[in-house]
Short mmCIF file of C-alpha atoms in Angstrom, two decimals:
data_model
loop_
_atom_site.label_atom_id
_atom_site.label_comp_id
_atom_site.label_asym_id
_atom_site.label_seq_id
_atom_site.Cartn_x
_atom_site.Cartn_y
_atom_site.Cartn_z
CA MET K 187 163.98 116.51 97.63
CA SER K 188 161.32 116.29 99.81
CA THR K 189 158.79 113.50 99.77
CA ILE K 190 156.02 115.66 101.34
CA ILE K 191 153.07 115.65 99.09
CA ARG K 192 151.79 119.40 98.93
CA ARG K 193 148.16 120.10 98.27
CA ASP K 194 146.83 122.60 95.96
CA PRO K 195 143.23 123.79 97.35
CA ARG K 196 142.72 126.03 94.40
CA ALA K 197 143.29 122.92 91.87
CA GLU K 198 141.03 120.69 94.15
CA TRP K 199 138.23 123.52 94.13
CA ILE K 200 138.34 123.78 90.29
CA ALA K 201 138.39 119.81 90.13
CA ARG K 202 135.07 120.11 92.41
CA ASN K 203 133.17 122.41 90.33
CA ARG K 204 132.06 121.12 87.38
CA LEU K 205 131.27 124.30 85.73
CA HIS K 206 134.60 125.81 85.85
CA PRO K 207 136.31 126.11 82.58
CA LEU K 208 139.54 124.45 83.53
CA HIS K 209 137.27 121.42 85.27
CA ALA K 210 138.14 118.87 82.53
CA ALA K 211 142.13 119.44 82.49
CA LEU K 212 142.24 118.72 86.10
CA GLN K 213 140.67 115.32 86.03
CA ILE K 214 142.56 112.26 86.52
CA GLN K 215 142.14 110.52 83.13
CA GLY K 216 141.48 106.85 82.97
CA GLN K 217 142.11 106.64 86.63
CA VAL K 218 139.19 105.80 88.99
CA SER K 219 141.00 105.61 92.54
CA TRP K 220 144.20 107.07 94.02
CA MET K 221 146.19 107.30 96.91
CA GLY K 222 145.41 110.73 98.98
CA PRO K 223 148.16 112.56 100.76
CA ASN K 224 147.05 111.10 104.14
CA GLY K 225 146.98 107.68 102.85
CA ILE K 226 143.45 107.33 102.24
CA ILE K 227 142.17 105.79 98.96
CA ARG K 228 140.18 108.75 96.78
CA LYS K 229 137.74 107.68 94.24
CA ASN K 230 136.57 109.57 91.34
CA PRO K 231 132.77 109.68 91.16
CA HIS K 232 132.77 111.29 87.47
CA ALA K 233 135.46 108.88 85.93
CA ALA K 234 133.01 105.65 85.67
CA ALA K 235 129.97 107.34 83.95
CA ALA K 236 130.09 108.80 80.64
CA GLY K 237 127.92 111.97 80.30
CA PHE K 238 127.59 115.21 78.29
CA ILE K 239 127.15 118.92 79.19
CA ALA K 240 123.71 119.98 78.73
CA PRO K 241 122.80 123.22 77.46
CA SER K 242 122.31 124.48 81.37
CA GLY K 243 125.89 123.89 81.68
CA LEU K 244 125.49 120.90 84.28
CA LYS K 245 126.90 117.43 83.39
CA ARG K 246 124.34 114.97 82.86
CA ILE K 247 125.34 110.99 83.10
CA ASP K 248 124.57 109.06 80.14
CA ARG K 249 123.29 105.38 81.41
CA SER K 250 122.52 104.13 77.96
CA GLY K 251 125.67 104.73 76.09
CA ALA K 252 123.92 106.71 73.27
CA GLN K 253 125.90 109.98 74.03
CA GLN K 254 129.27 110.80 75.04
CA GLY K 255 130.96 113.74 76.88
CA THR K 256 133.07 114.95 74.17
CA GLY K 257 133.02 118.62 74.10
CA GLY K 258 129.16 118.21 74.57
CA LYS K 259 128.38 116.77 71.30
CA ARG K 260 126.12 113.71 71.24
CA SER K 261 127.57 110.90 69.42
CA SER K 262 125.81 109.75 66.13
CA ALA K 263 123.98 106.18 65.99
CA SER K 264 127.23 104.55 64.30
CA GLU K 265 129.49 105.60 67.10
CA VAL K 266 127.36 103.76 69.73
CA GLU K 267 128.93 100.52 70.62
CA GLN K 268 127.02 97.40 69.80
CA LEU K 269 126.34 94.59 72.31
CA PRO K 270 128.41 91.70 71.78
CA LEU K 271 127.12 89.15 69.23
CA HIS K 272 126.85 85.47 70.93
CA ILE K 273 126.83 83.03 68.33
CA VAL K 274 126.09 79.28 68.79
CA GLU K 275 127.23 77.45 65.54
CA GLN K 276 126.87 73.95 66.65
CA PRO K 277 124.82 73.65 70.13
CA ALA K 278 125.21 70.67 72.21
CA PHE K 279 121.40 70.81 73.27
CA HIS K 280 118.32 73.13 72.99
CA ILE K 281 116.11 74.86 75.46
CA ALA K 282 112.63 75.30 74.05
CA VAL K 283 110.75 78.59 75.01
CA VAL K 284 107.03 78.97 74.05
CA PRO K 285 106.15 82.84 74.80
CA ASP K 286 103.05 84.23 74.92
CA MET K 287 103.47 87.03 72.45
CA VAL K 288 100.59 89.02 73.50
CA GLY K 289 99.75 91.41 71.05
CA GLY K 290 102.53 89.93 68.89
CA ARG K 291 105.23 91.17 70.90
CA LEU K 292 107.64 89.97 73.81
CA GLY K 293 106.11 91.01 77.34
CA SER K 294 107.77 91.15 80.22
CA HIS K 295 107.00 87.85 81.47
CA ASP K 296 108.36 86.60 78.14
CA LYS K 297 111.51 88.24 78.51
CA ASP K 298 112.09 86.97 82.04
CA LEU K 299 111.47 83.19 80.81
CA LEU K 300 113.93 83.98 78.05
CA GLY K 301 116.58 85.22 80.73
CA LEU K 302 115.90 81.92 82.55
CA ALA K 303 116.36 79.88 79.21
CA ARG K 304 119.63 81.65 78.94
CA GLN K 305 120.62 80.93 82.38
CA LEU K 306 120.03 77.11 81.40
CA ALA K 307 121.66 77.17 77.91
CA GLY K 308 124.96 78.70 78.94
CA HIS K 309 127.56 79.01 76.26
CA ASP K 310 127.17 75.51 74.65
CA GLY K 311 123.27 75.48 74.25
CA ALA K 312 121.18 77.34 71.96
CA VAL K 313 117.47 78.88 73.05
CA ILE K 314 114.65 77.99 70.68
CA ALA K 315 111.75 80.54 70.66
CA VAL K 316 108.63 79.06 69.10
CA VAL K 317 106.43 81.60 67.88
CA PHE K 318 102.75 80.74 66.69
CA GLY K 319 101.51 83.09 63.55
CA GLU K 320 102.56 86.43 62.73
CA HIS K 321 104.20 88.51 65.15
CA LYS K 322 105.40 92.22 65.60
CA GLU K 323 108.66 91.63 67.28
CA ASN K 324 112.02 92.96 66.07
CA ALA K 325 114.10 92.43 69.43
CA PHE K 326 114.16 88.74 69.35
CA ASP K 327 118.16 89.14 69.23
CA THR K 328 118.66 91.38 72.46
CA ALA K 329 116.08 89.02 74.37
CA GLY K 330 118.35 86.23 74.28
CA VAL K 331 116.93 84.02 71.43
CA ASP K 332 119.50 81.85 69.15
CA ARG K 333 117.02 80.20 66.76
CA LEU K 334 113.72 81.46 66.03
CA LEU K 335 111.04 78.86 64.76
CA GLN K 336 107.76 80.51 63.50
CA LEU K 337 104.87 78.32 62.75
CA ASP K 338 102.21 80.14 60.45
CA GLY K 339 98.85 78.63 59.33
CA THR K 340 95.07 79.10 59.94
CA ALA K 341 95.10 76.04 62.24
CA PHE K 342 97.10 77.67 64.93
CA ALA K 343 95.03 81.00 64.87
CA GLY K 344 92.84 82.22 67.91
CA TYR K 345 92.32 79.60 70.57
CA ALA K 346 93.63 76.29 69.24
CA PRO K 347 95.40 74.55 71.94
CA GLU K 348 95.07 71.13 70.41
CA ALA K 349 96.78 72.12 67.24
CA ARG K 350 99.76 73.72 69.19
CA VAL K 351 100.41 70.83 71.12
CA LEU K 352 100.71 69.01 67.86
CA ALA K 353 103.18 71.53 66.53
CA LEU K 354 105.56 71.20 69.83
CA SER K 355 105.34 67.64 69.28
CA ALA K 356 106.63 67.95 66.22
CA VAL K 357 109.55 70.23 67.82
CA GLU K 358 110.09 67.49 70.53
CA SER K 359 110.67 64.78 67.83
CA GLN K 360 112.94 67.00 65.56
CA PHE K 361 115.08 68.88 68.35
CA ALA K 362 114.51 66.67 71.65
CA PRO K 363 115.11 70.09 73.92
CA ARG K 364 116.66 69.47 77.23
CA HIS K 365 114.14 71.62 78.60
CA TRP K 366 110.53 73.36 77.55
CA LEU K 367 110.00 76.48 79.25
CA LEU K 368 106.30 78.05 79.07
CA PRO K 369 105.00 81.12 81.12
CA ASP K 370 102.60 80.15 83.76
CA SER K 371 99.94 82.71 82.97
CA ARG K 372 96.41 83.38 82.06
CA ASN K 373 97.23 84.22 78.54
CA GLY K 374 97.68 80.77 77.31
CA GLY K 375 100.92 79.77 78.43
CA GLY K 376 99.83 77.67 81.59
CA GLU K 377 97.18 75.89 79.79
CA LEU K 378 99.48 75.03 76.93
CA GLY K 379 102.16 73.81 79.10
CA ARG K 380 99.85 71.37 81.28
CA ARG K 381 98.75 69.87 77.78
CA LEU K 382 102.06 69.79 76.32
CA ALA K 383 103.15 67.81 79.67
CA ALA K 384 100.26 65.20 79.35
CA LYS K 385 101.12 64.85 75.45
CA LEU K 386 104.84 63.99 76.41
CA GLY K 387 104.12 62.01 79.45
CA GLU K 388 106.19 64.74 81.41
CA ARG K 389 105.46 66.04 85.18
CA PRO K 390 105.85 69.72 85.06
CA ALA K 391 106.98 72.13 87.87
CA THR K 392 104.54 74.98 88.09
CA ARG K 393 104.75 78.49 89.27
CA VAL K 394 108.50 78.40 89.15
CA TRP K 395 110.43 81.50 90.29
CA GLN K 396 113.91 80.57 90.51
CA VAL K 397 115.98 77.67 88.97
CA ALA K 398 119.46 77.21 90.51
CA ASP K 399 121.89 74.53 90.67
CA GLY K 400 119.69 72.13 89.21
CA GLN K 401 116.74 72.86 91.67
CA ALA K 402 113.45 74.46 90.76
CA SER K 403 111.78 76.56 93.22
CA GLY K 404 107.77 76.98 92.81
CA ARG K 405 104.99 78.35 94.79
CA ALA K 406 103.01 76.02 96.50
CA GLY K 407 99.87 76.39 99.48
CA ALA K 408 98.39 79.22 97.97
CA GLY K 409 101.71 81.05 97.95
CA ARG K 410 102.65 80.61 101.42
CA GLU K 411 105.49 78.08 101.13
CA ASP K 412 107.83 77.07 98.12
CA LEU K 413 108.33 73.55 96.73
CA ILE K 414 111.81 72.79 95.98
CA GLN K 415 112.24 69.81 93.61
CA ARG K 416 114.81 68.63 90.97
CA ALA K 417 114.27 70.81 87.74
CA PRO K 418 112.29 68.66 85.24
CA ARG K 419 112.32 69.04 81.64
CA LEU K 420 109.26 71.07 81.50
CA ILE K 421 108.89 74.21 83.58
CA LEU K 422 105.98 76.69 83.82
CA ALA K 423 107.44 79.44 85.26
CA SER K 424 106.07 82.62 86.81
CA ALA K 425 106.86 86.47 86.35
CA GLU K 426 110.41 87.56 87.32
CA CYS K 427 111.52 84.17 87.31
CA ALA K 428 114.87 85.17 86.00
CA GLU K 429 116.54 88.83 84.82
CA PRO K 430 116.30 89.58 81.01
CA VAL K 431 119.01 89.38 78.90
CA GLY K 432 120.59 92.93 78.35
CA ASP K 433 124.24 92.35 78.12
CA SER K 434 124.36 90.47 74.65
CA ARG K 435 122.99 89.95 71.35
CA HIS K 436 122.33 86.76 69.78
CA GLU K 437 121.64 85.40 66.23
CA ALA K 438 117.86 84.77 66.37
CA ARG K 439 118.36 82.69 63.20
CA PRO K 440 115.27 81.11 61.53
CA LEU K 441 114.57 77.63 61.76
CA ASN K 442 112.29 75.46 59.76
CA LEU K 443 110.43 72.41 61.09
CA ASP K 444 111.23 69.45 58.81
CA ALA K 445 109.03 66.97 61.03
CA ALA K 446 105.64 66.85 59.78
CA ILE K 447 102.87 68.02 62.05
CA ALA K 448 99.94 65.82 62.75
CA HIS K 449 96.73 67.01 62.04
CA CYS K 450 93.39 66.21 63.78
CA LEU K 451 89.97 67.19 63.93
CA PRO K 452 89.51 70.07 66.45
CA ARG K 453 86.95 69.28 69.68
CA LEU K 454 87.24 72.87 70.59
CA GLU K 455 85.62 75.71 68.61
CA ASP K 456 86.91 79.14 68.97
CA LEU K 457 83.78 81.62 69.16
CA GLY K 458 85.87 84.53 69.53
CA PRO K 459 86.53 87.16 72.08
CA VAL K 460 83.88 87.96 74.50
CA ALA K 461 83.17 91.72 75.32
CA VAL K 462 83.99 92.66 78.85
CA ASP K 463 83.34 95.69 80.70
CA PRO K 464 86.72 97.79 81.49
CA ALA K 465 85.50 98.98 84.54
CA ALA K 466 84.81 95.53 85.73
CA ILE K 467 88.49 94.29 85.55
CA PRO K 468 90.87 94.60 88.13
CA MET K 469 93.58 97.33 87.69
CA ALA K 470 96.22 94.87 88.44
CA GLU K 471 95.14 92.51 85.59
CA ALA K 472 94.19 95.39 83.11
CA GLU K 473 96.05 95.60 79.83
CA PHE K 474 95.25 99.22 78.88
CA ILE K 475 94.53 101.98 81.87
CA LEU K 476 93.65 105.31 81.37
CA SER K 477 94.45 107.29 84.82
CA GLY K 478 93.92 110.74 85.75
CA GLY K 479 95.66 113.17 88.10
CA ASN K 480 95.51 116.58 89.43
CA GLY K 481 95.70 117.96 86.34
CA VAL K 482 92.28 116.74 85.19
CA GLN K 483 89.52 119.42 85.19
CA ASP K 484 86.84 117.63 83.16
CA TRP K 485 85.97 114.38 85.00
CA ALA K 486 82.92 113.64 82.80
CA GLN K 487 85.23 114.16 79.71
CA PHE K 488 87.83 111.71 81.30
CA HIS K 489 85.26 109.03 82.05
CA GLN K 490 84.03 109.52 78.33
CA ALA K 491 87.42 108.97 76.94
CA ALA K 492 87.82 105.94 79.04
CA SER K 493 84.63 104.50 77.49
CA THR K 494 85.52 105.52 74.19
CA LEU K 495 89.19 103.88 74.25
CA GLY K 496 87.61 100.74 76.03
CA ALA K 497 90.16 101.52 78.91
CA THR K 498 89.97 100.61 82.53
CA GLU K 499 90.25 103.62 84.83
CA GLY K 500 92.97 104.66 87.33
CA ALA K 501 93.91 107.59 89.35
CA SER K 502 96.71 109.22 91.31
CA ARG K 503 96.47 109.81 95.05
CA VAL K 504 95.50 113.48 94.66
CA ALA K 505 92.76 112.53 92.46
CA VAL K 506 91.54 110.21 95.12
CA ASP K 507 92.00 112.22 97.90
CA ASP K 508 90.06 114.99 96.27
CA GLY K 509 87.30 112.48 95.64
CA HIS K 510 87.13 112.23 91.87
CA MET K 511 87.99 108.62 92.02
CA PRO K 512 87.29 105.58 94.56
CA ARG K 513 90.00 104.30 96.59
CA SER K 514 90.26 101.14 94.79
CA ARG K 515 91.47 103.09 91.54
CA GLN K 516 94.15 104.54 93.10
CA VAL K 517 97.63 103.51 91.51
CA GLY K 518 100.95 103.60 93.02
CA ALA K 519 103.02 102.14 95.98
CA THR K 520 100.31 103.02 98.28
CA GLY K 521 97.75 101.68 95.85
CA THR K 522 97.64 98.95 93.21
CA TRP K 523 100.92 98.15 91.39
CA VAL K 524 99.94 97.56 87.94
CA THR K 525 101.34 95.65 84.89
CA ALA K 526 99.27 97.14 81.89
CA ARG K 527 100.72 96.84 78.16
CA VAL K 528 99.89 100.63 77.78
CA TYR K 529 99.04 103.20 80.63
CA LEU K 530 98.10 106.51 79.78
CA ALA K 531 98.51 109.19 82.44
CA VAL K 532 96.43 112.08 82.23
CA GLY K 533 97.50 115.32 84.46
CA ILE K 534 99.68 113.28 86.46
CA SER K 535 103.23 114.85 87.46
CA GLY K 536 104.56 111.61 88.57
CA ALA K 537 105.27 111.32 92.22
CA ILE K 538 107.99 108.62 93.59
CA GLN K 539 105.02 106.37 94.67
CA HIS K 540 103.04 106.63 91.42
CA LEU K 541 106.12 105.82 89.20
CA GLN K 542 106.98 103.02 91.53
CA GLY K 543 103.32 101.44 90.89
CA ILE K 544 103.82 101.74 87.08
CA GLY K 545 107.33 100.31 87.07
CA ALA K 546 106.16 97.23 85.39
CA CYS K 547 104.34 98.42 82.43
CA ASP K 548 105.42 98.17 78.93
CA LYS K 549 104.41 101.55 77.52
CA VAL K 550 103.83 104.78 79.25
CA VAL K 551 102.10 107.55 77.33
CA ALA K 552 101.89 111.08 79.40
CA ILE K 553 99.64 113.96 78.81
CA ASN K 554 100.57 117.17 80.73
CA ARG K 555 101.26 120.61 80.40
CA ASP K 556 104.46 120.79 82.42
CA PRO K 557 107.51 119.38 79.89
CA GLY K 558 109.78 118.98 83.09
CA CYS K 559 107.80 116.72 85.40
CA ASP K 560 108.77 113.29 86.30
CA MET K 561 105.90 111.55 84.38
CA ILE K 562 107.26 113.01 81.03
CA LYS K 563 110.54 111.96 81.80
CA ARG K 564 109.33 108.52 82.78
CA ALA K 565 107.07 108.16 79.46
CA ASP K 566 107.74 106.44 76.27
CA LEU K 567 105.54 108.83 74.51
CA ALA K 568 104.85 112.29 75.93
CA VAL K 569 102.12 115.04 74.55
CA ILE K 570 102.64 118.54 75.85
CA GLY K 571 99.22 120.30 76.07
CA ASP K 572 95.89 121.01 77.59
CA SER K 573 94.59 117.67 78.59
CA ALA K 574 90.94 118.18 77.78
CA ALA K 575 91.65 119.53 74.29
CA ILE K 576 93.84 116.51 73.74
CA LEU K 577 91.07 114.07 75.14
CA ALA K 578 88.47 115.79 72.89
CA ALA K 579 90.56 115.16 69.94
CA LEU K 580 91.18 111.82 70.87
CA ILE K 581 87.58 110.87 71.35
CA GLU K 582 86.71 112.42 68.15
CA ARG K 583 89.33 110.44 66.29
CA VAL K 584 88.67 107.05 67.93
CA THR K 585 84.58 107.60 67.01
CA ALA K 586 85.38 108.62 63.66
CA HIS K 587 87.61 105.65 63.31
CA ARG K 588 85.03 102.92 64.76
CA GLN K 589 82.20 104.43 62.54
CA GLY K 590 84.15 104.23 59.43
CA ALA K 591 85.13 100.63 60.16
CA ALA K 592 81.35 99.88 60.91
CA ARG K 593 80.51 101.47 57.54
CA ASP K 594 83.29 99.43 55.40
CA ALA K 595 81.75 96.11 57.11
CA ALA K 596 78.38 96.88 56.09
#
């Protein structure tokens, strides 16, 4: 028998044509690479990615694992493979993390911090998340938390760094963590970490952006150089200090604090939040941004909506080039990179530079006429319709809600 490998051009053409009825039958099942007839290794680019056949007949790659390409049907929630559960029954040591929890939820900075804690804990240690007051977070398990210690009480409400430091001192007495991790941020973590360091008599490492091989690298000299030192017990980490946990689940088992929390007469009085003009907030620091694009026809209404919602104004490059907004309000890779918790895009199609600039935003809401634009695909919540009508309804609802709250207070 001849050992010459014969090629079938028609079969190869069918294997390349994803719309051919025999395409699936000619795929090499379970084989990612093979030896071609001329000795070159061939790879199957479709074998590694699960997908499904869309109504248009095109195969869509499923990167989330929520869909499977079996006859074009979507798998049910029960069929989706769960992340492996990591259980630490008897931890050899603890890593204590005190997230900011702005708005009662884990922010991107908090998740980076938990990712760093997960690296320091390894397989033998347990990550303890210390949370003050009520929260709205339900994904502590996928963020890398092995133990959850929630400290309630009116003493911790609002701005109460003294009471919180005493509570953390009780955590120190009971668990003796190998490391304390706090975000070096303006949301309270930076100040609380420095107060805790003074209380425990520790010298912290600040503005840390990397911890590896027992060495902590932090920014120094106004960010122009790095300060490398042996990783201390107390670390105040910057954003993007580590990759967030995304490949495992953890128990997030509730803990109770057995040690008594000392009480003291507070020397600081919380007078409540101070009203700030949203227009005066730099976009890089804004928590809520209302951004307009080429689809906004009534800019007076847009400014009214921003004032009613209490949002900081932003704009796409097209709106800035047309003179509707100043250059300082341009969002995107060619403008300002923003990290808002809520980014409301009105009439923005979603150019690649704009999507890069909002990549770190927690929640993106898009209002647009075109259901197929890139901004709608990027958004966590999309509203399809006329932007003027939607903004008018939004202004009316928010105004009515505030007037009702004022009447109830009176």
